[in-house]
Amino acid sequence: MRRIMGIVLAVLLTAGVAAAVVAGRDSEETGTATKTVRMVIGSEKAEFFADPDVVEALAAKGYTVEAETSGSWAMEGLDLEGYDLAFPSSRAPAAELAEKYEVRGMLPRPFYSPLVVVARRGAAEVLAANGLAVLDEENPGTLKMAAYLDAAEHDRTWQQLEGAGKYGELTGTLYISSTDPESSNSGALYLAAASYVANGGKVVASDAEIGRTAPLLRKLIGVQGAQQTGTDAAFRDFVSGAGNPLVLVYESQVSAFLNEQQNADDLSVLYPDTTVNSDHTVVPFTENGRKIAGLLGTDPALRTLAIRHGFRPQGDAAEFAAAAVGRTAYLKQRLTGVRQAPVPTSAVLHELARRARG
């Protein structure tokens, strides 16, 4: 499977599907040339590294960044010789990269983001009226994972839900759009959370547990048809009004959007009551890669800019809450009432993804 993924990804990269985000310039204030650092990152971090303020903050420390995007799980199929670091969206693909490239020691995790479901306002209200979600007044809300998975297992449609008839777009099978779990971190973590709930609140570890949960996971993925390989494109489609009324994305993407958007009246944010945080994890291949990882986690300017782009810095929950005052109508400032599911081993998660894809 990994060999196939590598071949497919190489073709996509050659075709220009994996966009390159190049961010960097010499420091104009000092006139000192910066060191160029090459990295491959998850697409959800592309806007962060392209932000002129981030470019300036890194240049002030003597660095220029060249960042190329890739699905987090697909990074393993890339030839990363000559790169300074890889920056997937969670620990599991980072651990595989570290093993492949013999990177020793603890891997830095400068910031994280919980997975959330963005919903059209009408869709969120219908879910709440039918016991599948709870809305805190209007926003934010909580998705009841056990109830949702039961609905998915029994192939419930929107038309079977009370109140859905008022909204013309709520037709067909009820499902959450997610990314391809074989190449994308968010899609894989969706299966991790769903399999944990389906396995009675226990992380899937054995062949028997894989077999028991696989049919439900296949329903969650199979109903979607073609899937995106990254959350960036999926979220942009949702914002543009296209596609499914329920989409799994990173909270950071919603937060960054709310920083810029004046009118988000049709947006509801649902936090699954059982989810998996996406711990953005750096795999440094060189000394410059390690220094960039350190700056992202400790430099006050870069931490503030990470919050601006919706990421939660490690080690200080109050820091995010204080900086996100304008987003309280949509986002949970503290993740109370949200249970973190353990993530299966990489081998198990790969097998769950393979079974879910059919």
mmCIF file of C-alpha atoms in Angstrom:
data_model
loop_
_atom_site.group_PDB
_atom_site.id
_atom_site.type_symbol
_atom_site.label_atom_id
_atom_site.label_comp_id
_atom_site.label_asym_id
_atom_site.label_seq_id
_atom_site.Cartn_x
_atom_site.Cartn_y
_atom_site.Cartn_z
ATOM 1 C CA MET A 1 0.000 0.000 0.000
ATOM 2 C CA ARG A 2 2.840 2.383 0.884
ATOM 3 C CA ARG A 3 4.547 1.742 -2.470
ATOM 4 C CA ILE A 4 1.309 2.503 -4.311
ATOM 5 C CA MET A 5 0.793 5.659 -2.257
ATOM 6 C CA GLY A 6 4.322 6.806 -3.105
ATOM 7 C CA ILE A 7 3.812 6.276 -6.831
ATOM 8 C CA VAL A 8 0.448 8.053 -6.820
ATOM 9 C CA LEU A 9 1.800 10.961 -4.812
ATOM 10 C CA ALA A 10 4.801 11.317 -7.101
ATOM 11 C CA VAL A 11 2.453 11.582 -10.068
ATOM 12 C CA LEU A 12 0.346 14.186 -8.273
ATOM 13 C CA LEU A 13 3.397 16.214 -7.349
ATOM 14 C CA THR A 14 4.620 16.101 -10.943
ATOM 15 C CA ALA A 15 1.209 17.325 -12.095
ATOM 16 C CA GLY A 16 1.389 20.215 -9.695
ATOM 17 C CA VAL A 17 -1.518 19.106 -7.523
ATOM 18 C CA ALA A 18 0.537 19.465 -4.331
ATOM 19 C CA ALA A 19 1.003 23.216 -4.280
ATOM 20 C CA ALA A 20 4.271 24.771 -3.184
ATOM 21 C CA VAL A 21 4.109 27.670 -0.788
ATOM 22 C CA VAL A 22 7.353 29.611 -0.805
ATOM 23 C CA ALA A 23 7.694 32.081 2.017
ATOM 24 C CA GLY A 24 10.855 34.036 2.596
ATOM 25 C CA ARG A 25 12.974 37.052 1.968
ATOM 26 C CA ASP A 26 16.155 38.670 3.256
ATOM 27 C CA SER A 27 15.791 40.745 6.384
ATOM 28 C CA GLU A 28 15.541 44.316 5.133
ATOM 29 C CA GLU A 29 16.260 45.790 8.538
ATOM 30 C CA THR A 30 19.614 44.078 9.031
ATOM 31 C CA GLY A 31 20.564 43.397 5.425
ATOM 32 C CA THR A 32 21.644 39.913 6.511
ATOM 33 C CA ALA A 33 20.919 36.954 4.261
ATOM 34 C CA THR A 34 18.757 34.298 5.883
ATOM 35 C CA LYS A 35 19.311 30.544 5.891
ATOM 36 C CA THR A 36 16.865 28.716 3.614
ATOM 37 C CA VAL A 37 14.969 25.876 5.286
ATOM 38 C CA ARG A 38 13.086 23.363 3.133
ATOM 39 C CA MET A 39 10.076 21.609 4.618
ATOM 40 C CA VAL A 40 7.044 19.560 3.659
ATOM 41 C CA ILE A 41 3.897 20.407 5.612
ATOM 42 C CA GLY A 42 0.227 19.474 5.889
ATOM 43 C CA SER A 43 -1.932 21.739 3.711
ATOM 44 C CA GLU A 44 -3.728 23.203 6.744
ATOM 45 C CA LYS A 45 -0.491 25.038 7.679
ATOM 46 C CA ALA A 46 0.143 26.557 4.239
ATOM 47 C CA GLU A 47 -1.469 29.915 5.046
ATOM 48 C CA PHE A 48 0.458 30.158 8.310
ATOM 49 C CA PHE A 49 3.854 29.838 6.619
ATOM 50 C CA ALA A 50 2.764 32.125 3.777
ATOM 51 C CA ASP A 51 1.673 34.874 6.189
ATOM 52 C CA PRO A 52 3.982 37.906 5.668
ATOM 53 C CA ASP A 53 4.157 38.397 9.436
ATOM 54 C CA VAL A 54 5.346 34.810 9.907
ATOM 55 C CA VAL A 55 7.869 35.328 7.113
ATOM 56 C CA GLU A 56 9.115 38.454 8.843
ATOM 57 C CA ALA A 57 9.297 36.791 12.273
ATOM 58 C CA LEU A 58 11.357 33.914 10.862
ATOM 59 C CA ALA A 59 13.572 36.273 8.871
ATOM 60 C CA ALA A 60 14.269 38.226 12.067
ATOM 61 C CA LYS A 61 15.671 34.975 13.471
ATOM 62 C CA GLY A 62 17.727 34.399 10.323
ATOM 63 C CA TYR A 63 15.542 31.951 8.393
ATOM 64 C CA THR A 64 13.705 31.751 5.088
ATOM 65 C CA VAL A 65 11.208 28.904 4.676
ATOM 66 C CA GLU A 66 10.304 27.003 1.517
ATOM 67 C CA ALA A 67 7.247 24.887 2.277
ATOM 68 C CA GLU A 68 5.594 22.272 0.053
ATOM 69 C CA THR A 69 2.256 20.728 0.978
ATOM 70 C CA SER A 70 1.325 17.062 1.157
ATOM 71 C CA GLY A 71 -1.178 14.815 2.864
ATOM 72 C CA SER A 72 0.321 13.864 6.229
ATOM 73 C CA TRP A 73 0.178 10.103 5.708
ATOM 74 C CA ALA A 74 1.347 10.505 2.113
ATOM 75 C CA MET A 75 4.625 12.098 3.274
ATOM 76 C CA GLU A 76 6.060 8.654 3.903
ATOM 77 C CA GLY A 77 5.924 7.995 0.165
ATOM 78 C CA LEU A 78 8.010 11.070 -0.641
ATOM 79 C CA ASP A 79 11.771 11.231 -1.022
ATOM 80 C CA LEU A 80 12.652 13.801 1.647
ATOM 81 C CA GLU A 81 16.410 13.698 1.251
ATOM 82 C CA GLY A 82 17.599 17.313 1.180
ATOM 83 C CA TYR A 83 14.720 18.590 3.313
ATOM 84 C CA ASP A 84 15.310 20.114 6.732
ATOM 85 C CA LEU A 85 12.068 18.966 8.305
ATOM 86 C CA ALA A 86 8.673 17.389 7.780
ATOM 87 C CA PHE A 87 5.651 18.802 9.579
ATOM 88 C CA PRO A 88 2.669 16.416 9.406
ATOM 89 C CA SER A 89 -0.529 17.043 11.325
ATOM 90 C CA SER A 90 -0.210 14.427 14.060
ATOM 91 C CA ARG A 91 2.178 12.186 15.933
ATOM 92 C CA ALA A 92 1.421 8.906 14.148
ATOM 93 C CA PRO A 93 2.679 9.851 10.649
ATOM 94 C CA ALA A 94 5.504 11.832 12.294
ATOM 95 C CA ALA A 95 6.615 8.717 14.182
ATOM 96 C CA GLU A 96 6.722 6.719 10.950
ATOM 97 C CA LEU A 97 8.818 9.417 9.265
ATOM 98 C CA ALA A 98 11.154 9.547 12.262
ATOM 99 C CA GLU A 99 11.663 5.782 12.058
ATOM 100 C CA LYS A 100 12.230 5.875 8.304
ATOM 101 C CA TYR A 101 14.838 8.648 8.513
ATOM 102 C CA GLU A 102 16.311 7.486 11.836
ATOM 103 C CA VAL A 103 15.439 10.684 13.711
ATOM 104 C CA ARG A 104 16.116 10.122 17.420
ATOM 105 C CA GLY A 105 14.727 11.817 20.489
ATOM 106 C CA MET A 106 11.410 13.461 21.326
ATOM 107 C CA LEU A 107 9.643 15.046 18.364
ATOM 108 C CA PRO A 108 8.614 18.688 18.943
ATOM 109 C CA ARG A 109 4.874 19.469 18.966
ATOM 110 C CA PRO A 110 4.625 23.285 18.888
ATOM 111 C CA PHE A 111 0.834 23.489 18.572
ATOM 112 C CA TYR A 112 -2.306 21.418 18.173
ATOM 113 C CA SER A 113 -5.877 21.625 16.904
ATOM 114 C CA PRO A 114 -8.972 19.528 17.693
ATOM 115 C CA LEU A 115 -11.033 18.101 14.880
ATOM 116 C CA VAL A 116 -14.462 19.692 14.531
ATOM 117 C CA VAL A 117 -17.463 19.366 12.236
ATOM 118 C CA VAL A 118 -18.529 22.511 10.412
ATOM 119 C CA ALA A 119 -22.231 22.512 9.666
ATOM 120 C CA ARG A 120 -24.778 24.695 7.935
ATOM 121 C CA ARG A 121 -26.885 26.316 10.615
ATOM 122 C CA GLY A 122 -30.018 24.463 9.506
ATOM 123 C CA ALA A 123 -28.216 21.123 9.548
ATOM 124 C CA ALA A 124 -26.960 21.740 13.104
ATOM 125 C CA GLU A 125 -30.462 22.635 14.301
ATOM 126 C CA VAL A 126 -31.917 19.469 12.765
ATOM 127 C CA LEU A 127 -29.225 17.309 14.372
ATOM 128 C CA ALA A 128 -29.947 18.905 17.747
ATOM 129 C CA ALA A 129 -33.706 18.438 17.392
ATOM 130 C CA ASN A 130 -33.177 14.731 16.728
ATOM 131 C CA GLY A 131 -30.756 13.994 19.563
ATOM 132 C CA LEU A 132 -27.596 13.857 17.450
ATOM 133 C CA ALA A 133 -26.117 17.118 18.710
ATOM 134 C CA VAL A 134 -26.411 19.674 21.502
ATOM 135 C CA LEU A 135 -26.222 23.383 20.732
ATOM 136 C CA ASP A 136 -24.936 25.810 23.340
ATOM 137 C CA GLU A 137 -27.577 28.440 22.550
ATOM 138 C CA GLU A 138 -26.618 28.723 18.855
ATOM 139 C CA ASN A 139 -22.859 28.175 18.740
ATOM 140 C CA PRO A 140 -20.691 26.282 19.431
ATOM 141 C CA GLY A 141 -22.225 22.845 19.765
ATOM 142 C CA THR A 142 -21.407 19.214 20.512
ATOM 143 C CA LEU A 143 -21.841 16.278 18.160
ATOM 144 C CA LYS A 144 -22.944 13.146 19.991
ATOM 145 C CA MET A 145 -20.689 10.595 18.361
ATOM 146 C CA ALA A 146 -22.466 7.454 19.562
ATOM 147 C CA ALA A 147 -25.817 8.720 18.272
ATOM 148 C CA TYR A 148 -24.280 9.817 14.966
ATOM 149 C CA LEU A 149 -22.546 6.469 14.446
ATOM 150 C CA ASP A 150 -25.791 4.645 15.194
ATOM 151 C CA ALA A 151 -27.511 6.756 12.520
ATOM 152 C CA ALA A 152 -24.714 5.964 10.064
ATOM 153 C CA GLU A 153 -24.885 2.248 10.832
ATOM 154 C CA HIS A 154 -28.616 2.239 10.061
ATOM 155 C CA ASP A 155 -28.256 4.325 6.882
ATOM 156 C CA ARG A 156 -30.489 7.120 8.157
ATOM 157 C CA THR A 157 -31.355 9.866 5.718
ATOM 158 C CA TRP A 158 -31.955 13.544 6.310
ATOM 159 C CA GLN A 159 -35.577 13.023 5.267
ATOM 160 C CA GLN A 160 -36.047 10.719 8.272
ATOM 161 C CA LEU A 161 -35.056 13.496 10.672
ATOM 162 C CA GLU A 162 -37.709 15.787 12.103
ATOM 163 C CA GLY A 163 -37.473 19.325 10.758
ATOM 164 C CA ALA A 164 -35.206 18.563 7.796
ATOM 165 C CA GLY A 165 -37.993 19.253 5.320
ATOM 166 C CA LYS A 166 -37.569 23.012 5.871
ATOM 167 C CA TYR A 167 -34.139 22.896 4.244
ATOM 168 C CA GLY A 168 -33.944 21.900 0.615
ATOM 169 C CA GLU A 169 -30.248 20.998 0.783
ATOM 170 C CA LEU A 170 -30.821 18.369 3.503
ATOM 171 C CA THR A 171 -31.537 15.326 1.368
ATOM 172 C CA GLY A 172 -30.041 11.884 0.945
ATOM 173 C CA THR A 173 -27.950 9.892 3.404
ATOM 174 C CA LEU A 174 -26.789 11.636 6.551
ATOM 175 C CA TYR A 175 -22.993 11.670 6.658
ATOM 176 C CA ILE A 176 -19.936 13.763 7.509
ATOM 177 C CA SER A 177 -17.533 14.535 4.675
ATOM 178 C CA SER A 178 -13.940 13.702 5.578
ATOM 179 C CA THR A 179 -10.628 13.421 3.770
ATOM 180 C CA ASP A 180 -9.064 10.242 2.376
ATOM 181 C CA PRO A 181 -7.871 8.269 5.439
ATOM 182 C CA GLU A 182 -5.101 6.577 3.464
ATOM 183 C CA SER A 183 -3.342 9.849 2.667
ATOM 184 C CA SER A 184 -4.740 12.504 5.013
ATOM 185 C CA ASN A 185 -4.255 12.871 8.744
ATOM 186 C CA SER A 186 -7.735 14.231 9.484
ATOM 187 C CA GLY A 187 -9.390 11.330 7.655
ATOM 188 C CA ALA A 188 -7.301 8.814 9.582
ATOM 189 C CA LEU A 189 -8.032 10.487 12.932
ATOM 190 C CA TYR A 190 -11.751 10.434 12.098
ATOM 191 C CA LEU A 191 -11.489 6.649 11.879
ATOM 192 C CA ALA A 192 -9.506 6.571 15.132
ATOM 193 C CA ALA A 193 -12.269 8.399 17.007
ATOM 194 C CA ALA A 194 -15.119 6.480 15.342
ATOM 195 C CA SER A 195 -13.490 3.093 15.917
ATOM 196 C CA TYR A 196 -12.872 3.962 19.583
ATOM 197 C CA VAL A 197 -16.564 4.723 20.127
ATOM 198 C CA ALA A 198 -17.679 1.706 18.081
ATOM 199 C CA ASN A 199 -15.331 -0.517 20.112
ATOM 200 C CA GLY A 200 -17.052 0.368 23.361
ATOM 201 C CA GLY A 201 -14.695 3.138 24.445
ATOM 202 C CA LYS A 202 -11.567 1.079 23.877
ATOM 203 C CA VAL A 203 -8.774 1.696 21.385
ATOM 204 C CA VAL A 204 -8.795 -0.844 18.544
ATOM 205 C CA ALA A 205 -5.740 -3.073 18.853
ATOM 206 C CA SER A 206 -6.472 -6.645 17.729
ATOM 207 C CA ASP A 207 -7.469 -8.293 14.462
ATOM 208 C CA ALA A 208 -10.831 -9.175 16.012
ATOM 209 C CA GLU A 209 -11.494 -5.547 16.942
ATOM 210 C CA ILE A 210 -10.468 -4.384 13.470
ATOM 211 C CA GLY A 211 -12.913 -6.861 11.964
ATOM 212 C CA ARG A 212 -15.686 -5.829 14.325
ATOM 213 C CA THR A 213 -15.401 -2.095 13.620
ATOM 214 C CA ALA A 214 -14.460 -2.206 9.924
ATOM 215 C CA PRO A 215 -18.029 -2.539 8.520
ATOM 216 C CA LEU A 216 -19.124 0.706 10.204
ATOM 217 C CA LEU A 217 -15.982 2.522 9.078
ATOM 218 C CA ARG A 218 -16.625 1.314 5.540
ATOM 219 C CA LYS A 219 -20.076 2.899 5.701
ATOM 220 C CA LEU A 220 -18.650 6.188 6.972
ATOM 221 C CA ILE A 221 -16.213 6.370 4.064
ATOM 222 C CA GLY A 222 -18.081 4.559 1.293
ATOM 223 C CA VAL A 223 -21.092 6.881 1.335
ATOM 224 C CA GLN A 224 -18.846 9.843 0.503
ATOM 225 C CA GLY A 225 -17.618 8.745 -2.916
ATOM 226 C CA ALA A 226 -14.500 10.637 -4.041
ATOM 227 C CA GLN A 227 -12.662 12.286 -1.143
ATOM 228 C CA GLN A 228 -10.277 15.208 -0.911
ATOM 229 C CA THR A 229 -6.682 14.499 0.085
ATOM 230 C CA GLY A 230 -6.439 17.531 2.387
ATOM 231 C CA THR A 231 -8.703 19.544 4.664
ATOM 232 C CA ASP A 232 -7.745 22.846 3.056
ATOM 233 C CA ALA A 233 -9.682 22.068 -0.133
ATOM 234 C CA ALA A 234 -12.567 20.489 1.811
ATOM 235 C CA PHE A 235 -12.974 23.564 4.005
ATOM 236 C CA ARG A 236 -12.770 25.951 1.055
ATOM 237 C CA ASP A 237 -15.536 24.000 -0.674
ATOM 238 C CA PHE A 238 -17.706 24.275 2.436
ATOM 239 C CA VAL A 239 -17.095 28.018 2.792
ATOM 240 C CA SER A 240 -17.993 28.544 -0.869
ATOM 241 C CA GLY A 241 -21.362 26.866 -0.272
ATOM 242 C CA ALA A 242 -20.547 23.704 -2.213
ATOM 243 C CA GLY A 243 -20.874 20.096 -1.160
ATOM 244 C CA ASN A 244 -22.116 18.376 1.956
ATOM 245 C CA PRO A 245 -23.656 20.333 4.877
ATOM 246 C CA LEU A 246 -21.391 18.511 7.396
ATOM 247 C CA VAL A 247 -17.600 18.534 6.926
ATOM 248 C CA LEU A 248 -14.798 17.389 9.227
ATOM 249 C CA VAL A 249 -11.992 19.984 9.444
ATOM 250 C CA TYR A 250 -9.476 21.347 11.921
ATOM 251 C CA GLU A 251 -10.600 23.938 14.441
ATOM 252 C CA SER A 252 -7.606 26.025 13.358
ATOM 253 C CA GLN A 253 -9.100 26.461 9.894
ATOM 254 C CA VAL A 254 -12.387 27.705 11.332
ATOM 255 C CA SER A 255 -10.605 30.029 13.744
ATOM 256 C CA ALA A 256 -8.449 31.561 11.011
ATOM 257 C CA PHE A 257 -11.540 31.985 8.823
ATOM 258 C CA LEU A 258 -13.410 33.764 11.623
ATOM 259 C CA ASN A 259 -10.507 36.167 12.061
ATOM 260 C CA GLU A 260 -11.083 37.405 8.516
ATOM 261 C CA GLN A 261 -14.797 36.816 7.912
ATOM 262 C CA GLN A 262 -17.265 39.467 8.987
ATOM 263 C CA ASN A 263 -20.387 37.430 8.286
ATOM 264 C CA ALA A 264 -20.549 33.739 9.226
ATOM 265 C CA ASP A 265 -24.278 33.540 9.923
ATOM 266 C CA ASP A 266 -24.705 30.158 8.235
ATOM 267 C CA LEU A 267 -21.850 28.505 10.139
ATOM 268 C CA SER A 268 -22.176 26.214 13.139
ATOM 269 C CA VAL A 269 -19.199 24.460 14.731
ATOM 270 C CA LEU A 270 -19.805 21.077 16.363
ATOM 271 C CA TYR A 271 -17.159 19.509 18.616
ATOM 272 C CA PRO A 272 -17.449 15.700 18.618
ATOM 273 C CA ASP A 273 -17.878 14.582 22.229
ATOM 274 C CA THR A 274 -15.241 11.942 21.463
ATOM 275 C CA THR A 275 -12.489 13.146 19.198
ATOM 276 C CA VAL A 276 -8.750 13.168 18.596
ATOM 277 C CA ASN A 277 -6.592 16.248 18.832
ATOM 278 C CA SER A 278 -4.276 16.807 15.906
ATOM 279 C CA ASP A 279 -0.837 17.355 17.473
ATOM 280 C CA HIS A 280 1.142 19.068 14.727
ATOM 281 C CA THR A 281 4.489 17.314 15.078
ATOM 282 C CA VAL A 282 7.850 18.272 13.602
ATOM 283 C CA VAL A 283 10.309 15.682 12.316
ATOM 284 C CA PRO A 284 13.629 17.558 12.083
ATOM 285 C CA PHE A 285 16.185 16.095 9.683
ATOM 286 C CA THR A 286 18.855 18.785 10.152
ATOM 287 C CA GLU A 287 20.033 21.216 12.802
ATOM 288 C CA ASN A 288 18.209 24.053 11.013
ATOM 289 C CA GLY A 289 15.060 21.949 11.116
ATOM 290 C CA ARG A 290 15.431 21.512 14.869
ATOM 291 C CA LYS A 291 15.945 25.249 15.354
ATOM 292 C CA ILE A 292 12.791 26.091 13.378
ATOM 293 C CA ALA A 293 10.834 23.596 15.484
ATOM 294 C CA GLY A 294 12.141 25.226 18.637
ATOM 295 C CA LEU A 295 11.215 28.709 17.453
ATOM 296 C CA LEU A 296 7.672 27.642 16.586
ATOM 297 C CA GLY A 297 7.177 26.365 20.117
ATOM 298 C CA THR A 298 8.916 29.060 22.152
ATOM 299 C CA ASP A 299 9.167 32.352 20.246
ATOM 300 C CA PRO A 300 6.425 34.689 21.579
ATOM 301 C CA ALA A 301 5.808 36.329 18.187
ATOM 302 C CA LEU A 302 5.426 32.996 16.400
ATOM 303 C CA ARG A 303 3.159 31.618 19.155
ATOM 304 C CA THR A 304 0.922 34.685 18.801
ATOM 305 C CA LEU A 305 0.842 34.256 15.032
ATOM 306 C CA ALA A 306 -0.018 30.564 15.430
ATOM 307 C CA ILE A 307 -3.036 31.595 17.523
ATOM 308 C CA ARG A 308 -4.013 34.108 14.840
ATOM 309 C CA HIS A 309 -4.140 31.171 12.422
ATOM 310 C CA GLY A 310 -6.247 29.187 14.868
ATOM 311 C CA PHE A 311 -3.669 26.810 16.346
ATOM 312 C CA ARG A 312 -3.525 26.170 20.098
ATOM 313 C CA PRO A 313 0.064 26.503 21.399
ATOM 314 C CA GLN A 314 1.253 23.684 23.631
ATOM 315 C CA GLY A 315 1.516 24.366 27.334
ATOM 316 C CA ASP A 316 -0.844 27.308 27.873
ATOM 317 C CA ALA A 317 -4.584 26.883 27.251
ATOM 318 C CA ALA A 318 -5.276 30.370 28.613
ATOM 319 C CA GLU A 319 -3.070 31.885 25.910
ATOM 320 C CA PHE A 320 -5.434 30.704 23.181
ATOM 321 C CA ALA A 321 -8.552 31.663 25.138
ATOM 322 C CA ALA A 322 -7.282 35.194 25.793
ATOM 323 C CA ALA A 323 -6.421 35.774 22.142
ATOM 324 C CA ALA A 324 -9.635 34.263 20.763
ATOM 325 C CA VAL A 325 -12.157 36.513 22.504
ATOM 326 C CA GLY A 326 -13.725 37.564 19.216
ATOM 327 C CA ARG A 327 -14.402 33.943 18.301
ATOM 328 C CA THR A 328 -16.219 32.856 21.450
ATOM 329 C CA ALA A 329 -19.565 32.803 19.656
ATOM 330 C CA TYR A 330 -18.326 29.934 17.506
ATOM 331 C CA LEU A 331 -15.472 28.137 19.287
ATOM 332 C CA LYS A 332 -14.989 26.425 22.623
ATOM 333 C CA GLN A 333 -12.211 28.311 24.377
ATOM 334 C CA ARG A 334 -11.571 25.378 26.708
ATOM 335 C CA LEU A 335 -12.176 21.821 25.583
ATOM 336 C CA THR A 336 -14.294 20.777 28.538
ATOM 337 C CA GLY A 337 -16.708 17.944 27.864
ATOM 338 C CA VAL A 338 -14.661 16.713 24.888
ATOM 339 C CA ARG A 339 -13.136 13.264 25.414
ATOM 340 C CA GLN A 340 -9.822 12.471 23.755
ATOM 341 C CA ALA A 341 -9.706 9.022 22.197
ATOM 342 C CA PRO A 342 -6.330 7.237 22.119
ATOM 343 C CA VAL A 343 -4.982 6.700 18.617
ATOM 344 C CA PRO A 344 -4.320 3.118 17.462
ATOM 345 C CA THR A 345 -0.831 2.120 16.360
ATOM 346 C CA SER A 346 0.160 3.202 12.872
ATOM 347 C CA ALA A 347 -0.166 -0.382 11.626
ATOM 348 C CA VAL A 348 -3.714 -0.673 12.970
ATOM 349 C CA LEU A 349 -4.703 2.750 11.663
ATOM 350 C CA HIS A 350 -3.385 1.882 8.196
ATOM 351 C CA GLU A 351 -5.398 -1.339 8.255
ATOM 352 C CA LEU A 352 -8.548 0.474 9.399
ATOM 353 C CA ALA A 353 -8.094 2.962 6.554
ATOM 354 C CA ARG A 354 -7.550 0.156 4.044
ATOM 355 C CA ARG A 355 -10.685 -1.684 5.220
ATOM 356 C CA ALA A 356 -12.718 1.540 5.261
ATOM 357 C CA ARG A 357 -11.771 2.292 1.660
ATOM 358 C CA GLY A 358 -13.189 -1.053 0.622
#
